Amino acid sequence: MSQKALGRLINSTPAADGVWIALKGAAAGVTFSCYLAGAVGDTYTLTQAKDNSGTGAKNLPVITEYYTNTGNGSDAWTRQTQAAAATVVTTATAAQNAMVVEVEGTSLDDGYKYVKLTSTGNGTVNALTRDLLAQRAPANLPATGA
């Protein structure tokens, strides 16, 4: 049996709003997939820390592009650009209910290994760590926040 994507290409933390996700030593990067229904908009803030307790936590102002759509599969992703920032602000339109942003592990400051994306509203955040540095069966993947 061939190994599926989980454990070979990705690991997933579906309830990742405000949760520290290990990057350095675990994966090349993380893709945050976010959703907030109702065309109300949201603000998502990217933070980095030295450990999963939040030591030295500070904003990580590296977001220059992200993608938005309705989130229901009826439309293509629309690329959004901005000056480097630690926040993404989605507008109060259905076309921005869903938002995806990618963070490379190399963008963290020296000594920092963890990132988190936090919604200021009620948006959901799913963290998909990708390009795993060690491939394992899903049952043997390390906890993403450990």
XYZ file of C-alpha atoms in Angstrom:
146
model
C 0.000 0.000 0.000
C 1.351 3.436 -0.886
C 1.496 6.138 1.714
C -1.113 8.876 1.358
C -0.360 12.615 1.717
C -0.850 12.672 5.516
C 2.550 11.737 6.904
C 4.325 11.917 3.553
C 3.609 15.488 2.442
C 1.543 17.103 5.198
C 0.491 17.038 8.810
C -2.710 18.783 9.881
C -3.984 20.678 12.895
C -7.654 21.411 12.078
C -8.328 23.490 15.224
C -5.241 25.707 14.998
C -6.657 29.145 15.830
C -4.077 30.603 18.233
C -2.189 27.279 18.521
C 1.624 27.111 18.332
C 2.769 25.024 15.346
C 6.338 23.642 15.151
C 8.161 24.550 11.940
C 11.931 24.470 12.264
C 13.047 20.879 12.387
C 9.587 19.604 11.428
C 8.513 21.037 8.065
C 9.557 23.476 5.375
C 6.467 25.588 5.914
C 2.852 25.816 6.969
C -0.269 26.645 5.007
C -3.000 28.237 7.099
C -6.482 27.682 5.687
C -9.041 29.966 7.327
C -12.808 30.378 7.082
C -15.448 32.680 8.523
C -18.950 32.511 7.026
C -21.374 35.377 6.734
C -19.329 37.931 4.779
C -18.291 39.698 7.977
C -14.514 39.859 7.464
C -11.823 38.977 9.974
C -8.290 39.871 11.026
C -5.681 37.130 11.329
C -2.371 37.793 13.104
C 0.829 35.786 12.589
C 3.127 35.373 15.598
C 6.403 33.511 16.149
C 7.913 32.081 19.348
C 10.965 30.173 20.504
C 8.958 27.293 22.031
C 5.403 26.019 22.337
C 4.944 27.984 25.567
C 5.230 31.242 23.620
C 8.672 32.283 24.879
C 9.750 35.507 23.158
C 6.481 35.715 21.225
C 6.366 38.522 18.703
C 4.634 39.342 15.458
C 6.130 37.894 12.276
C 5.661 40.572 9.574
C 6.288 38.426 6.468
C 2.867 38.164 4.835
C 2.981 39.793 1.410
C 0.380 37.649 -0.352
C -2.615 35.511 0.477
C -5.588 34.057 -1.368
C -9.334 34.476 -0.838
C -12.586 32.983 -2.099
C -16.067 32.056 -0.836
C -14.869 28.756 0.596
C -17.676 26.666 -0.878
C -15.886 25.499 -4.028
C -17.902 27.713 -6.370
C -15.101 30.141 -7.271
C -11.365 30.216 -7.916
C -8.834 31.644 -5.485
C -8.060 35.357 -5.869
C -4.516 36.469 -5.102
C -4.281 39.430 -2.700
C -1.066 41.364 -2.094
C 0.056 43.761 0.612
C 3.190 45.308 2.081
C 4.916 42.851 4.436
C 2.800 42.586 7.575
C 1.948 40.215 10.409
C -1.783 40.564 9.734
C -4.268 39.685 7.031
C -7.563 41.544 7.008
C -10.375 39.973 5.015
C -13.194 42.239 3.927
C -16.888 41.895 4.718
C -17.757 40.229 1.404
C -18.634 36.605 0.656
C -15.713 36.481 -1.815
C -13.369 36.697 1.196
C -15.037 34.207 3.569
C -12.071 31.857 3.006
C -8.415 32.854 3.196
C -5.187 30.900 2.703
C -1.715 32.158 3.633
C 1.596 30.292 3.503
C 4.555 30.796 5.829
C 8.015 29.438 5.079
C 10.081 28.063 7.956
C 13.038 30.119 6.713
C 11.115 33.327 7.429
C 11.274 32.829 11.206
C 13.896 34.768 13.142
C 16.978 32.917 14.416
C 16.107 30.858 17.493
C 12.380 30.862 16.689
C 10.733 27.528 15.835
C 6.978 28.031 16.272
C 4.264 30.068 14.558
C 0.583 30.624 15.165
C -2.178 32.421 13.302
C -4.916 33.901 15.448
C -8.353 35.075 14.340
C -9.724 38.161 16.084
C -13.240 37.085 15.092
C -14.759 33.637 15.042
C -12.818 32.391 12.024
C -11.563 28.835 11.914
C -7.876 28.214 11.274
C -6.472 24.923 9.951
C -2.677 24.550 9.918
C -1.248 22.218 7.287
C 2.468 21.730 7.895
C 3.922 20.789 4.535
C 7.061 19.393 2.976
C 7.709 17.325 6.074
C 11.386 16.879 6.884
C 10.745 13.307 8.112
C 8.048 11.202 6.487
C 6.144 8.826 8.756
C 2.939 6.839 8.922
C 0.167 9.134 10.231
C 0.095 7.320 13.577
C 3.794 8.078 14.036
C 3.689 11.805 13.199
C 4.769 14.033 16.083
C 2.200 16.371 17.587
C 2.392 19.621 15.610
C 2.610 21.726 18.754
C 5.260 19.650 20.516
